[in-house]
């Protein structure tokens, strides 16, 4: 028989034990995710593509109910831009976000979207995502050891920045040392008399600051996030190129995931694609305004000025593209002309 005088003591003991157990539970870490997806990319935290990846991280966590943890490593902190592809293919990291034109000599066909003024309309962007052209390029990436799960629009515009004078007409480019993108796009700059030096976006600010180059080229939003307004007086924007960010994954890792997890990650990737496509053509006025508010004299080209630039650049770039990519380049051009 229990001593009645012990009942308050027992009650207090049970209560204390329960409180202690609750306290221990409160400080225990959350259950670890079953799967980890590390994504390497080159973009600084304020870049719109980096922001998109942070939302992708949240979407994956929600859609998989916490079973997948996405870890993003931006600003080239894990790998340099040209190292991302081999890092994913070899399994050093599960995924990377790679600018489409940076495939360069590895997959020259990937540069088709940066033929000046060729694919920059919103309608063509939407049509491209599920097109035969996209499938052909997906297959090219698969041949190089990675699976592409998203064509995320990085930019469908570009801005030429400078100090001496604004670069408005083809004649303005004569003799200008300018940031190039790759051998293909740079043919258009050479056709206007410029001297391009291809370099990743992360290196352009310092090159401008130190006078290695006279003029820059990047996306309009990137000109803000990379603070080009601190080192350049003028900006001339237009819908000149279409650059994608390819979200590529390691095949062994991807195929080893349960089907429902793959489907959830793919859905989050599709959501990232949808967020990246603008609702209308043209340069958003607010993007020009923010550069002007920060001290740059920025403008957007008129349609007539864009045509003059296209007439000066496009023939040389298309010729070089077909030289580099025949016969598949011909198929791509024909497929994209049908979009």
Short mmCIF file of C-alpha atoms in Angstrom, two decimals, residues 49-304:
data_model
loop_
_atom_site.label_atom_id
_atom_site.label_comp_id
_atom_site.label_asym_id
_atom_site.label_seq_id
_atom_site.Cartn_x
_atom_site.Cartn_y
_atom_site.Cartn_z
CA UNK A 49 19.21 33.61 -60.30
CA UNK A 50 20.61 33.16 -56.79
CA UNK A 51 17.33 34.44 -55.33
CA UNK A 52 15.45 31.98 -57.55
CA UNK A 53 17.58 29.11 -56.21
CA UNK A 54 16.82 30.12 -52.62
CA UNK A 55 13.12 29.85 -53.41
CA UNK A 56 13.78 26.52 -55.13
CA UNK A 57 15.37 25.33 -51.88
CA UNK A 58 12.20 26.22 -49.98
CA UNK A 59 9.96 24.63 -52.61
CA UNK A 60 11.90 21.36 -52.50
CA UNK A 61 11.71 21.24 -48.71
CA UNK A 62 7.94 21.78 -48.84
CA UNK A 63 7.21 19.41 -51.73
CA UNK A 64 9.31 16.59 -50.24
CA UNK A 65 8.07 17.24 -46.69
CA UNK A 66 11.63 17.79 -45.53
CA UNK A 67 13.06 14.61 -47.01
CA UNK A 68 15.44 16.59 -49.25
CA UNK A 69 17.73 19.35 -48.04
CA UNK A 70 18.96 21.69 -50.78
CA UNK A 71 22.23 23.45 -49.99
CA UNK A 72 23.26 26.32 -52.26
CA UNK A 73 26.85 27.44 -52.72
CA UNK A 74 26.88 30.65 -54.73
CA UNK A 75 29.47 33.24 -55.73
CA UNK A 76 31.76 30.43 -57.02
CA UNK A 77 32.64 29.43 -53.44
CA UNK A 78 32.80 25.71 -54.26
CA UNK A 79 33.87 25.67 -57.90
CA UNK A 80 34.74 28.22 -60.57
CA UNK A 81 32.17 28.55 -63.38
CA UNK A 82 34.17 26.34 -65.76
CA UNK A 83 34.54 23.67 -63.05
CA UNK A 84 30.84 23.17 -62.35
CA UNK A 85 30.16 20.77 -65.21
CA UNK A 86 33.00 18.33 -64.40
CA UNK A 87 32.19 18.59 -60.68
CA UNK A 88 28.62 17.42 -61.29
CA UNK A 89 29.59 14.80 -63.89
CA UNK A 90 32.15 13.27 -61.52
CA UNK A 91 29.81 13.32 -58.52
CA UNK A 92 31.81 15.82 -56.47
CA UNK A 93 28.54 17.73 -56.07
CA UNK A 94 24.98 16.70 -56.84
CA UNK A 95 23.97 19.70 -58.94
CA UNK A 96 25.04 23.01 -60.44
CA UNK A 97 23.46 26.00 -62.13
CA UNK A 98 25.40 26.68 -65.33
CA UNK A 99 24.97 29.58 -67.75
CA UNK A 100 24.05 28.08 -71.11
CA UNK A 101 26.64 30.02 -73.10
CA UNK A 102 29.43 28.90 -70.77
CA UNK A 103 29.33 25.39 -72.25
CA UNK A 104 31.50 26.97 -74.97
CA UNK A 105 33.66 24.48 -76.80
CA UNK A 106 32.22 21.58 -74.79
CA UNK A 107 28.78 21.88 -76.39
CA UNK A 108 28.96 24.69 -78.97
CA UNK A 109 25.31 24.15 -79.94
CA UNK A 110 24.28 25.53 -76.52
CA UNK A 111 25.23 29.01 -77.69
CA UNK A 112 22.40 29.17 -80.21
CA UNK A 113 20.29 31.29 -77.84
CA UNK A 114 22.88 34.07 -77.77
CA UNK A 115 22.73 34.78 -81.48
CA UNK A 116 21.90 38.50 -81.17
CA UNK A 117 18.17 39.34 -81.35
CA UNK A 118 17.27 35.81 -82.48
CA UNK A 119 15.33 34.26 -79.58
CA UNK A 120 14.59 37.03 -77.12
CA UNK A 121 10.80 37.25 -77.30
CA UNK A 122 8.80 35.87 -74.38
CA UNK A 123 6.73 33.78 -76.81
CA UNK A 124 9.87 32.05 -78.13
CA UNK A 125 11.16 31.43 -74.60
CA UNK A 126 7.96 29.68 -73.59
CA UNK A 127 7.84 27.68 -76.81
CA UNK A 128 11.48 26.63 -76.50
CA UNK A 129 11.24 24.98 -73.05
CA UNK A 130 9.48 21.81 -74.31
CA UNK A 131 10.60 22.02 -77.93
CA UNK A 132 12.57 19.58 -80.08
CA UNK A 133 15.42 22.10 -79.96
CA UNK A 134 15.52 21.90 -76.16
CA UNK A 135 15.41 18.10 -76.29
CA UNK A 136 18.33 18.04 -78.71
CA UNK A 137 20.38 20.20 -76.35
CA UNK A 138 19.32 18.12 -73.32
CA UNK A 139 20.69 15.09 -75.15
CA UNK A 140 23.98 16.93 -75.77
CA UNK A 141 24.31 17.59 -72.03
CA UNK A 142 23.48 13.96 -71.25
CA UNK A 143 26.32 12.89 -73.56
CA UNK A 144 28.63 15.01 -71.39
CA UNK A 145 27.61 13.19 -68.21
CA UNK A 146 24.91 15.42 -66.67
CA UNK A 147 21.12 15.54 -66.72
CA UNK A 148 19.49 18.92 -67.31
CA UNK A 149 16.27 19.33 -65.31
CA UNK A 150 15.52 23.01 -65.96
CA UNK A 151 15.91 25.74 -68.56
CA UNK A 152 15.77 28.73 -66.23
CA UNK A 153 15.84 32.09 -67.99
CA UNK A 154 18.81 34.05 -66.72
CA UNK A 155 18.18 37.03 -68.94
CA UNK A 156 16.56 37.90 -72.25
CA UNK A 157 18.31 41.24 -72.31
CA UNK A 158 21.76 42.71 -72.14
CA UNK A 159 23.33 46.03 -71.34
CA UNK A 160 26.51 47.50 -72.78
CA UNK A 161 28.16 49.70 -70.18
CA UNK A 162 30.91 52.24 -70.83
CA UNK A 163 32.62 55.40 -69.62
CA UNK A 164 33.69 57.40 -72.66
CA UNK A 165 30.31 57.50 -74.42
CA UNK A 166 27.17 55.38 -74.59
CA UNK A 167 27.36 52.47 -77.05
CA UNK A 168 24.20 53.11 -79.05
CA UNK A 169 25.15 52.43 -82.67
CA UNK A 170 27.47 49.84 -84.24
CA UNK A 171 29.95 52.61 -85.05
CA UNK A 172 30.30 53.40 -81.32
CA UNK A 173 32.01 50.05 -80.72
CA UNK A 174 35.05 50.70 -82.94
CA UNK A 175 38.25 50.15 -80.96
CA UNK A 176 36.46 49.48 -77.65
CA UNK A 177 37.95 46.82 -75.36
CA UNK A 178 34.84 45.07 -74.12
CA UNK A 179 33.78 42.08 -72.06
CA UNK A 180 32.88 39.23 -74.38
CA UNK A 181 30.85 36.10 -73.67
CA UNK A 182 32.35 33.39 -75.86
CA UNK A 183 33.84 32.99 -79.30
CA UNK A 184 30.45 32.85 -80.95
CA UNK A 185 28.86 36.00 -79.52
CA UNK A 186 32.17 37.82 -79.76
CA UNK A 187 32.10 37.49 -83.55
CA UNK A 188 29.27 40.04 -83.48
CA UNK A 189 31.36 42.44 -81.40
CA UNK A 190 34.32 42.02 -83.74
CA UNK A 191 32.01 42.74 -86.70
CA UNK A 192 31.35 46.16 -85.15
CA UNK A 193 35.06 46.84 -84.62
CA UNK A 194 35.28 46.06 -80.89
CA UNK A 195 38.03 44.06 -79.16
CA UNK A 196 36.25 41.52 -76.89
CA UNK A 197 37.79 39.58 -74.00
CA UNK A 198 35.59 36.72 -72.79
CA UNK A 199 35.35 36.39 -69.00
CA UNK A 200 32.82 35.21 -66.41
CA UNK A 201 30.53 37.81 -64.88
CA UNK A 202 32.27 37.54 -61.51
CA UNK A 203 35.47 38.99 -63.00
CA UNK A 204 34.02 41.90 -64.98
CA UNK A 205 33.75 44.48 -62.18
CA UNK A 206 37.46 44.28 -61.37
CA UNK A 207 38.39 44.31 -65.07
CA UNK A 208 36.38 47.51 -65.52
CA UNK A 209 37.75 49.04 -62.34
CA UNK A 210 41.37 48.39 -63.29
CA UNK A 211 41.00 49.36 -66.96
CA UNK A 212 41.68 45.89 -68.34
CA UNK A 213 38.55 46.51 -70.44
CA UNK A 214 36.77 49.75 -71.35
CA UNK A 215 33.21 48.45 -71.51
CA UNK A 216 31.09 45.78 -69.91
CA UNK A 217 28.29 43.52 -71.00
CA UNK A 218 25.84 41.70 -68.77
CA UNK A 219 22.14 41.35 -68.05
CA UNK A 220 20.34 44.51 -66.96
CA UNK A 221 19.47 43.16 -63.51
CA UNK A 222 22.98 41.77 -63.14
CA UNK A 223 24.44 45.22 -63.85
CA UNK A 224 22.69 46.32 -60.69
CA UNK A 225 23.49 43.30 -58.52
CA UNK A 226 27.13 43.38 -59.64
CA UNK A 227 27.29 47.18 -59.03
CA UNK A 228 28.51 48.15 -62.49
CA UNK A 229 27.13 51.63 -61.81
CA UNK A 230 30.09 52.20 -59.48
CA UNK A 231 32.63 51.89 -62.32
CA UNK A 232 30.66 52.77 -65.50
CA UNK A 233 28.88 55.99 -66.48
CA UNK A 234 26.65 54.80 -69.32
CA UNK A 235 24.38 51.84 -69.96
CA UNK A 236 22.58 50.88 -73.18
CA UNK A 237 20.08 48.04 -72.82
CA UNK A 238 18.18 45.94 -75.34
CA UNK A 239 16.64 42.50 -75.83
CA UNK A 240 19.85 41.24 -77.41
CA UNK A 241 20.40 37.68 -76.13
CA UNK A 242 18.61 34.87 -74.37
CA UNK A 243 20.75 33.26 -71.68
CA UNK A 244 19.53 30.26 -69.71
CA UNK A 245 20.75 28.80 -66.46
CA UNK A 246 20.81 25.03 -66.80
CA UNK A 247 20.10 23.22 -63.53
CA UNK A 248 22.08 20.04 -64.10
CA UNK A 249 22.32 17.01 -61.82
CA UNK A 250 24.58 14.00 -61.47
CA UNK A 251 22.92 11.03 -63.25
CA UNK A 252 23.83 8.40 -60.64
CA UNK A 253 22.51 10.57 -57.81
CA UNK A 254 19.36 11.56 -59.72
CA UNK A 255 18.49 8.04 -60.88
CA UNK A 256 19.15 6.70 -57.38
CA UNK A 257 16.43 8.88 -55.85
CA UNK A 258 12.96 7.43 -55.21
CA UNK A 259 10.54 8.27 -58.01
CA UNK A 260 8.37 10.50 -55.79
CA UNK A 261 11.42 12.51 -54.68
CA UNK A 262 12.56 12.99 -58.28
CA UNK A 263 9.07 14.14 -59.22
CA UNK A 264 8.97 16.64 -56.35
CA UNK A 265 12.37 18.12 -57.23
CA UNK A 266 11.35 18.31 -60.88
CA UNK A 267 8.16 20.15 -59.90
CA UNK A 268 10.20 22.66 -57.89
CA UNK A 269 12.52 23.08 -60.90
CA UNK A 270 9.52 23.70 -63.18
CA UNK A 271 8.33 26.35 -60.73
CA UNK A 272 11.76 28.02 -60.93
CA UNK A 273 11.47 28.07 -64.72
CA UNK A 274 8.02 29.65 -64.57
CA UNK A 275 9.27 32.36 -62.20
CA UNK A 276 12.11 33.21 -64.55
CA UNK A 277 10.05 34.04 -67.64
CA UNK A 278 8.81 37.61 -67.91
CA UNK A 279 5.24 38.43 -68.76
CA UNK A 280 6.06 40.79 -71.64
CA UNK A 281 8.80 41.78 -74.07
CA UNK A 282 11.02 44.81 -73.69
CA UNK A 283 13.28 46.08 -70.93
CA UNK A 284 11.34 46.57 -67.69
CA UNK A 285 11.40 50.34 -67.02
CA UNK A 286 12.03 49.73 -63.32
CA UNK A 287 15.31 47.97 -64.14
CA UNK A 288 16.51 51.01 -66.09
CA UNK A 289 15.30 53.34 -63.36
CA UNK A 290 17.22 51.57 -60.59
CA UNK A 291 20.47 52.01 -62.54
CA UNK A 292 19.74 55.68 -63.15
CA UNK A 293 18.86 56.16 -59.48
CA UNK A 294 22.30 54.80 -58.61
CA UNK A 295 24.14 57.23 -60.88
CA UNK A 296 24.38 55.46 -64.23
CA UNK A 297 22.97 57.14 -67.33
CA UNK A 298 21.04 54.15 -68.67
CA UNK A 299 18.68 53.93 -71.64
CA UNK A 300 16.89 51.23 -73.64
CA UNK A 301 17.32 51.05 -77.41
CA UNK A 302 14.37 51.71 -79.67
CA UNK A 303 13.19 49.00 -82.06
CA UNK A 304 14.91 50.82 -84.94
#
